[in-house]
Coordinates of C-alpha atoms in Angstrom, one line a residue:
M195 CA 16.4 11.4 -26.1
R196 CA 12.8 10.4 -25.4
K197 CA 10.7 12.8 -23.4
I198 CA 8.4 11.5 -20.7
L199 CA 6.0 13.3 -18.4
V200 CA 5.1 11.8 -15.0
V201 CA 2.2 13.4 -13.2
G202 CA 2.2 12.7 -9.5
A203 CA 5.0 12.5 -6.9
G204 CA 4.0 9.4 -4.9
Q205 CA 5.7 6.0 -4.6
S206 CA 5.0 4.9 -8.2
G207 CA 5.5 8.3 -9.9
L208 CA 8.8 9.1 -8.2
Q209 CA 10.2 5.6 -8.4
L210 CA 9.4 5.5 -12.2
A211 CA 10.7 9.0 -12.8
L212 CA 14.0 8.3 -11.0
G213 CA 14.3 5.0 -12.8
L214 CA 13.8 6.5 -16.2
Q215 CA 16.1 9.3 -15.4
S216 CA 18.9 6.8 -14.5
H217 CA 18.5 5.4 -18.0
G218 CA 19.0 8.7 -19.7
Y219 CA 15.4 9.7 -20.4
E220 CA 14.4 13.3 -20.3
V221 CA 11.8 13.2 -17.6
T222 CA 9.5 16.0 -16.3
L223 CA 7.7 15.4 -13.0
M224 CA 4.6 17.3 -12.1
S225 CA 3.8 17.6 -8.4
N226 CA 1.1 19.6 -6.7
R227 CA 3.5 20.2 -3.7
T228 CA 7.1 21.1 -3.2
A229 CA 9.4 18.8 -1.2
D230 CA 9.2 21.0 1.8
E231 CA 5.4 21.1 1.6
I232 CA 5.3 17.3 1.5
R233 CA 7.8 17.0 4.4
T234 CA 5.9 19.4 6.7
G235 CA 2.4 18.3 5.6
R236 CA 0.0 15.6 6.9
V237 CA 0.9 11.9 6.8
M238 CA -0.4 10.2 3.6
S239 CA -0.5 6.5 4.3
T240 CA 0.8 3.5 6.4
Q241 CA 3.1 2.1 3.6
C242 CA 4.5 -1.1 5.1
M243 CA 6.6 -2.5 2.3
F244 CA 7.6 -6.1 2.0
H245 CA 10.7 -7.7 0.5
T246 CA 9.8 -7.7 -3.2
A247 CA 8.8 -4.0 -3.2
L248 CA 11.8 -3.0 -1.1
Q249 CA 14.0 -4.9 -3.6
H250 CA 12.7 -2.7 -6.5
E251 CA 13.9 0.3 -4.5
R252 CA 17.3 -1.3 -3.9
D253 CA 17.7 -2.2 -7.6
L254 CA 17.4 1.6 -8.3
K255 CA 19.6 2.5 -5.4
L256 CA 16.8 4.5 -3.8
N257 CA 16.8 2.7 -0.4
F258 CA 18.1 5.8 1.3
W259 CA 16.5 5.1 4.7
E260 CA 17.0 1.3 4.9
S261 CA 19.6 1.4 7.6
R262 CA 17.5 3.8 9.8
A263 CA 14.0 2.3 9.4
P264 CA 12.8 -0.4 11.8
R265 CA 13.1 -3.9 10.4
T266 CA 9.8 -5.7 10.6
E267 CA 10.5 -9.4 10.8
G268 CA 7.1 -10.8 11.6
L269 CA 3.4 -10.4 10.9
G270 CA 0.9 -11.3 13.6
V271 CA -2.8 -11.9 13.6
S272 CA -5.2 -11.6 16.6
V273 CA -8.9 -12.2 16.5
A274 CA -11.2 -10.7 19.1
G275 CA -14.0 -12.8 20.6
P276 CA -16.8 -12.2 23.1
G277 CA -15.9 -9.7 25.8
S278 CA -12.9 -8.4 23.7
Q279 CA -10.8 -11.4 24.6
R280 CA -8.3 -12.8 22.1
V281 CA -9.5 -16.1 20.7
V282 CA -6.6 -16.3 18.2
D283 CA -3.1 -14.8 18.5
W284 CA 0.0 -15.8 16.6
V285 CA 2.9 -14.3 14.7
G286 CA 4.5 -15.6 11.5
R287 CA 8.1 -14.8 10.6
L288 CA 8.8 -13.1 7.3
D289 CA 11.5 -14.6 4.9
G290 CA 12.7 -11.1 4.2
Y291 CA 12.1 -8.1 6.5
A292 CA 9.5 -5.4 5.8
Q293 CA 9.9 -1.7 6.4
S294 CA 7.8 1.4 6.6
V295 CA 9.2 4.9 5.8
D296 CA 6.7 7.8 6.3
Q297 CA 6.0 9.0 2.8
R298 CA 6.6 12.6 3.9
V299 CA 10.2 11.5 4.4
K300 CA 10.6 9.4 1.3
M301 CA 8.7 11.4 -1.2
A302 CA 10.3 14.7 -0.2
G303 CA 13.8 13.0 -0.3
W304 CA 13.1 11.4 -3.7
L305 CA 11.7 14.6 -5.2
E306 CA 14.8 16.5 -4.1
T307 CA 17.0 13.8 -5.5
F308 CA 15.2 13.8 -8.9
A309 CA 15.8 17.6 -9.1
Q310 CA 19.4 17.4 -8.0
R311 CA 20.1 14.8 -10.7
G312 CA 18.8 17.3 -13.4
G313 CA 15.2 16.3 -13.6
Q314 CA 12.7 19.0 -14.3
V315 CA 10.1 19.5 -11.6
V316 CA 6.9 21.4 -12.2
I317 CA 4.9 22.4 -9.1
H318 CA 1.4 22.5 -10.4
G319 CA -1.9 20.7 -9.8
A320 CA -2.4 19.3 -13.2
A321 CA -5.9 19.4 -14.9
V322 CA -7.1 17.5 -17.9
S323 CA -6.5 20.6 -20.1
D324 CA -2.9 20.6 -19.0
L325 CA -2.4 17.0 -20.1
D326 CA -4.1 17.7 -23.4
Y327 CA -1.4 20.3 -24.0
F328 CA 1.5 18.3 -22.7
S329 CA 0.6 15.2 -24.6
R330 CA 1.7 17.0 -27.8
M331 CA 5.1 17.8 -26.3
Y332 CA 6.0 14.4 -24.8
D333 CA 6.5 10.9 -26.2
L334 CA 4.6 9.5 -23.2
V335 CA 2.4 10.9 -20.5
L336 CA 2.1 8.8 -17.3
V337 CA -0.6 9.7 -14.6
S338 CA 0.2 8.5 -11.1
A339 CA -1.8 11.0 -9.2
G340 CA -4.3 8.8 -7.5
K341 CA -7.0 11.4 -6.6
G342 CA -8.9 14.3 -8.2
E343 CA -9.9 15.3 -11.7
L344 CA -7.3 13.3 -13.5
V345 CA -8.5 9.9 -12.2
S346 CA -11.9 10.6 -13.7
M347 CA -10.3 10.3 -17.2
F348 CA -9.9 6.6 -16.6
G349 CA -13.1 4.7 -16.9
R350 CA -14.2 2.2 -14.2
D351 CA -13.7 -1.5 -15.1
A352 CA -17.0 -2.8 -13.8
D353 CA -16.0 -6.5 -14.3
R354 CA -13.1 -6.1 -12.0
S355 CA -14.7 -3.7 -9.5
P356 CA -17.3 -5.4 -7.3
Y357 CA -17.7 -2.4 -4.9
R358 CA -19.2 1.0 -5.7
E359 CA -19.0 2.3 -2.1
P360 CA -16.2 2.4 0.4
Q361 CA -15.9 -0.8 2.5
R362 CA -14.0 0.7 5.4
A363 CA -13.6 4.0 7.2
L364 CA -9.9 4.7 7.7
A365 CA -8.2 6.4 10.6
V366 CA -4.4 6.6 11.1
A367 CA -2.3 8.0 13.9
Y368 CA 1.5 8.1 14.1
V369 CA 2.7 7.9 17.7
H370 CA 5.8 7.8 19.9
G371 CA 5.9 5.9 23.2
L372 CA 4.2 2.6 22.2
G373 CA 5.5 -0.3 24.4
P374 CA 6.7 -3.6 22.9
R375 CA 4.4 -6.6 22.5
P376 CA 5.3 -8.8 25.6
E377 CA 4.9 -12.0 23.4
H378 CA 7.9 -11.0 21.2
P379 CA 9.8 -8.0 22.6
D380 CA 13.0 -9.0 20.7
F381 CA 11.7 -8.3 17.1
D382 CA 9.3 -6.0 15.4
A383 CA 6.1 -7.2 13.8
V384 CA 3.1 -5.8 12.0
R385 CA 0.0 -6.7 14.2
C386 CA -3.3 -7.3 12.4
N387 CA -6.1 -7.3 15.0
L388 CA -9.5 -8.5 13.5
V389 CA -12.6 -7.5 15.4
P390 CA -15.6 -9.3 13.8
G391 CA -18.5 -7.0 12.9
V392 CA -16.4 -3.9 13.8
G393 CA -13.3 -3.7 11.7
E394 CA -9.5 -4.1 12.0
L395 CA -6.7 -2.4 13.9
F396 CA -3.2 -2.5 12.5
V397 CA -0.1 -1.6 14.5
M398 CA 3.2 -1.3 12.8
P399 CA 6.6 0.4 13.3
T400 CA 7.8 3.1 11.0
L401 CA 10.4 5.8 10.4
T402 CA 8.9 9.3 10.5
T403 CA 10.3 12.8 10.4
S404 CA 11.2 12.6 14.1
G405 CA 12.7 9.1 14.0
R406 CA 11.3 5.7 15.1
A407 CA 7.6 5.7 15.6
D408 CA 4.6 3.4 15.4
I409 CA 1.4 3.6 13.4
L410 CA -2.1 2.9 14.9
F411 CA -4.5 2.3 12.0
W412 CA -8.2 1.6 12.4
E413 CA -10.3 0.2 9.5
G414 CA -13.9 0.4 10.6
L415 CA -17.0 -1.0 8.9
P416 CA -19.0 2.0 7.6
G417 CA -21.7 3.1 10.0
G418 CA -20.2 0.9 12.7
P419 CA -18.7 1.8 16.1
V420 CA -15.3 2.7 14.6
D421 CA -16.7 5.0 12.0
V422 CA -16.4 8.1 14.2
F423 CA -13.5 10.0 12.6
Q424 CA -15.3 11.9 9.9
G425 CA -15.2 15.6 10.6
V426 CA -12.6 15.3 13.4
K427 CA -10.1 18.1 12.8
D428 CA -8.2 18.2 16.1
P429 CA -5.3 15.7 16.1
A430 CA -5.6 15.2 19.9
E431 CA -9.2 14.3 19.5
H432 CA -8.3 11.9 16.8
L433 CA -5.8 10.1 19.0
S434 CA -8.2 10.1 21.9
L435 CA -10.8 8.3 19.8
T436 CA -8.2 5.9 18.5
L437 CA -7.2 4.9 22.1
E438 CA -10.8 4.7 23.3
L439 CA -11.6 2.2 20.6
M440 CA -8.4 0.2 21.3
E441 CA -9.3 0.0 25.0
R442 CA -12.8 -1.2 24.1
Y443 CA -12.1 -3.7 21.3
T444 CA -8.4 -4.6 21.5
P445 CA -7.3 -4.2 25.1
W446 CA -4.2 -6.2 24.6
E447 CA -2.9 -3.5 22.2
Y448 CA -4.2 -0.7 24.4
A449 CA -2.2 -2.0 27.3
R450 CA 1.0 -0.9 25.6
A451 CA -0.4 2.4 24.2
T452 CA -1.3 4.1 27.5
K453 CA 1.7 6.5 27.2
V454 CA 1.6 7.3 23.5
E455 CA 1.6 10.8 22.1
L456 CA 1.3 12.0 18.5
T457 CA 4.6 12.4 16.6
D458 CA 3.5 15.8 15.2
A459 CA 0.5 17.9 14.4
G460 CA 0.3 16.3 10.9
G461 CA 0.5 12.7 12.3
T462 CA -3.2 11.8 11.8
L463 CA -5.3 11.0 8.7
A464 CA -8.9 9.9 8.1
G465 CA -10.9 9.1 5.0
R466 CA -12.5 6.4 2.9
Y467 CA -12.7 5.4 -0.8
A468 CA -14.3 2.7 -2.9
P469 CA -11.9 0.0 -4.1
T470 CA -11.8 0.4 -7.9
V471 CA -10.1 -1.0 -11.0
R472 CA -10.0 1.3 -14.0
H473 CA -9.2 1.1 -17.6
P474 CA -5.6 2.0 -18.1
V475 CA -5.7 4.4 -21.1
A476 CA -7.2 7.9 -21.0
H477 CA -8.2 9.6 -24.2
L478 CA -7.5 13.3 -24.0
P479 CA -9.8 15.8 -25.7
G480 CA -7.2 16.7 -28.3
G481 CA -6.6 13.1 -29.3
G482 CA -3.6 12.4 -27.1
L483 CA -3.3 9.4 -24.7
A484 CA -2.2 9.0 -21.1
L485 CA -1.4 5.8 -19.3
G486 CA -2.6 5.3 -15.7
V487 CA -0.1 4.1 -13.1
A488 CA -0.6 2.2 -9.8
D489 CA -3.5 3.6 -7.7
V490 CA -4.9 5.5 -10.7
V491 CA -5.8 2.2 -12.3
V492 CA -5.9 -0.3 -9.4
A493 CA -7.0 1.2 -6.1
N494 CA -7.5 -1.5 -3.4
D495 CA -8.6 -1.0 0.2
P496 CA -5.6 -0.9 2.5
V497 CA -6.9 -3.8 4.6
T498 CA -4.1 -6.0 3.2
G499 CA -1.4 -3.3 3.3
Q500 CA -0.7 -3.5 -0.4
G501 CA -0.9 0.1 -1.7
S502 CA 2.8 1.1 -1.6
N503 CA 3.9 -2.5 -2.5
S504 CA 1.6 -2.5 -5.6
A505 CA 2.9 1.0 -6.5
A506 CA 6.5 -0.1 -6.4
K507 CA 5.7 -3.3 -8.4
C508 CA 3.7 -1.3 -11.0
A509 CA 6.6 1.2 -11.4
A510 CA 9.0 -1.7 -11.9
V511 CA 6.8 -3.3 -14.6
Y512 CA 6.3 0.0 -16.4
L513 CA 10.0 0.8 -16.3
D514 CA 10.9 -2.5 -17.9
A515 CA 8.2 -2.1 -20.6
I516 CA 9.4 1.4 -21.5
L517 CA 13.0 0.4 -21.7
E518 CA 12.2 -2.6 -23.9
H519 CA 10.1 -0.5 -26.2
G520 CA 13.1 1.5 -27.4
E521 CA 12.2 4.2 -30.0
K522 CA 8.8 2.8 -31.0
E523 CA 5.6 4.8 -30.5
F524 CA 3.9 4.5 -27.2
D525 CA 0.5 3.7 -28.8
E526 CA -2.7 2.5 -27.2
A527 CA -1.9 -1.2 -27.8
W528 CA 1.5 -0.8 -26.0
M529 CA -0.2 1.0 -23.1
Q530 CA -2.9 -1.8 -22.7
A531 CA -0.2 -4.5 -23.0
T532 CA 1.9 -2.8 -20.3
F533 CA -1.0 -2.5 -18.0
D534 CA -1.9 -6.2 -18.7
R535 CA 1.7 -7.1 -17.5
Y536 CA 1.0 -5.3 -14.3
W537 CA -2.4 -6.8 -13.9
E538 CA -0.9 -10.2 -13.7
I539 CA 0.6 -9.1 -10.4
A540 CA -2.3 -6.8 -9.3
R541 CA -5.1 -9.2 -9.9
H542 CA -3.9 -11.4 -7.0
V543 CA -3.8 -8.3 -4.7
T544 CA -7.3 -7.3 -5.8
K545 CA -8.8 -10.8 -5.3
W546 CA -7.2 -11.2 -1.9
T547 CA -8.1 -7.7 -0.7
N548 CA -11.7 -8.0 -1.8
A549 CA -11.9 -11.4 0.0
M550 CA -10.6 -9.9 3.2
L551 CA -13.2 -7.1 3.1
G552 CA -16.1 -9.6 3.3
V553 CA -17.1 -11.9 6.2
P554 CA -14.5 -14.7 6.2
P555 CA -15.9 -18.1 5.3
E556 CA -15.5 -21.1 7.7
H557 CA -12.4 -22.5 6.0
V558 CA -10.6 -19.2 6.2
L559 CA -11.4 -19.0 9.9
N560 CA -10.1 -22.5 10.3
L561 CA -6.9 -21.5 8.5
I562 CA -6.3 -18.5 10.7
G563 CA -7.1 -20.5 13.8
A564 CA -4.8 -23.4 12.8
A565 CA -1.8 -21.0 12.3
G566 CA -1.7 -20.5 16.1
A567 CA -0.6 -24.1 16.6
L568 CA 1.3 -24.5 13.3
P569 CA 4.2 -22.1 12.8
P570 CA 4.7 -23.1 9.2
V571 CA 1.1 -22.1 8.4
A572 CA 1.6 -18.8 10.3
N573 CA 4.8 -18.1 8.3
R574 CA 3.2 -18.9 5.0
F575 CA 0.3 -16.6 5.7
A576 CA 2.6 -13.8 6.7
N577 CA 4.7 -14.2 3.6
G578 CA 1.6 -13.9 1.5
F579 CA 1.7 -10.2 2.2
D580 CA 4.9 -10.1 0.1
D581 CA 3.6 -12.5 -2.7
P582 CA -0.3 -12.5 -2.6
S583 CA -0.3 -14.9 -5.6
D584 CA 0.5 -17.8 -3.2
F585 CA -3.0 -17.4 -1.6
E586 CA -4.4 -19.1 -4.7
N587 CA -2.8 -22.3 -3.5
F588 CA -4.4 -22.5 0.0
F589 CA -6.8 -19.7 0.8
Y590 CA -9.8 -19.3 -1.4
E591 CA -11.1 -22.8 -1.9
P592 CA -12.2 -25.0 1.1
E593 CA -10.7 -28.1 -0.6
R594 CA -7.3 -26.5 -1.0
T595 CA -7.3 -25.1 2.5
E596 CA -8.2 -28.5 4.0
A597 CA -5.6 -30.3 1.9
Y598 CA -2.9 -27.8 2.9
L599 CA -3.8 -28.0 6.6
A600 CA -3.8 -31.8 6.4
S601 CA -0.3 -31.7 4.9
A602 CA 0.9 -29.1 7.5
T603 CA -0.2 -31.2 10.4
G604 CA 1.7 -34.2 9.0
G605 CA 5.0 -32.5 8.4
P606 CA 6.5 -29.3 7.0
A607 CA 4.1 -27.0 5.1
D608 CA 4.2 -26.9 1.4
S609 CA 5.4 -23.7 -0.1

């Protein structure tokens, strides 16, 4: 029986560990927190997962909360103009619904499931010296802990990492009491509110520890008017700032948020990080190797909501590659080839995310504007969140955008 060590108990690490476990591998999972500590801790992300990523969970029968989590059937875009008036407002329908499950709920539940199924859980914040030791005991070491000392083992890929500094200041609040959008009260949608020169506000339904809730998520330009959450320790102050900014820049969202309250004392999160692609293989001091997983090797800004989706897709790719490899050695060539398989998916996410972090060119503004009058365009844009590779066909190049819009106005949109 092959022995595999997975370091990190997030979306990718747990999904991969549970998948390997189901195929008879002897898996050890290292987590710096227990399931109870995760469940009672602070929120970790926004994690709206679209159809393809959700299907990877279903394939492994890990969709424990699917019947309880809100079904997000649409994705809407609003653009603020002068005087905080909406100059664009539309919603596209998703081909398959999306869902968000608070990672405190999911990761705690998955970690307990892994242990109940006979997996070995080691509660320990791993250091490089630990991996050096463990690499001699295991056939494969996978690092899916996206922060801290371990990430520094994986060198930055300068050719694929255009940014050295964070491009957004991030602030999240989980709330109860948000009213429905009057435009579509009959179904749930993720709302993407773009405020030029300021940042973005995302609003999405979720399932948290206390049931149905909504997430208010500001992404502010560093040094701008939304970059005010650093050093804020009081959750109530965090929420108050969130609502003040909504009232000022997105009053249409604020109008349904006047009665919200935080879900719990751990329902806020703030931070920032530089989007980075790293080389996938770490060389340990004693000569061993470790393979980076998901955010460790491809960390994009959350402006396109791809983090947990990419993590699920990475885990699925790595699981297939490990199963196909059989009893052969997990050498550096295999590790690089496995990452390259994942990069074929991740490169589209990275390209799209980096494009959305910049000032949108005229043809992209035209596309977003046209979606308000052309439902097929709105639908296609919305479904790009599930399959970002489609943006190659109509988003990046003015000529392709113009050709697509011309075809969309003359009949059904190409897809």
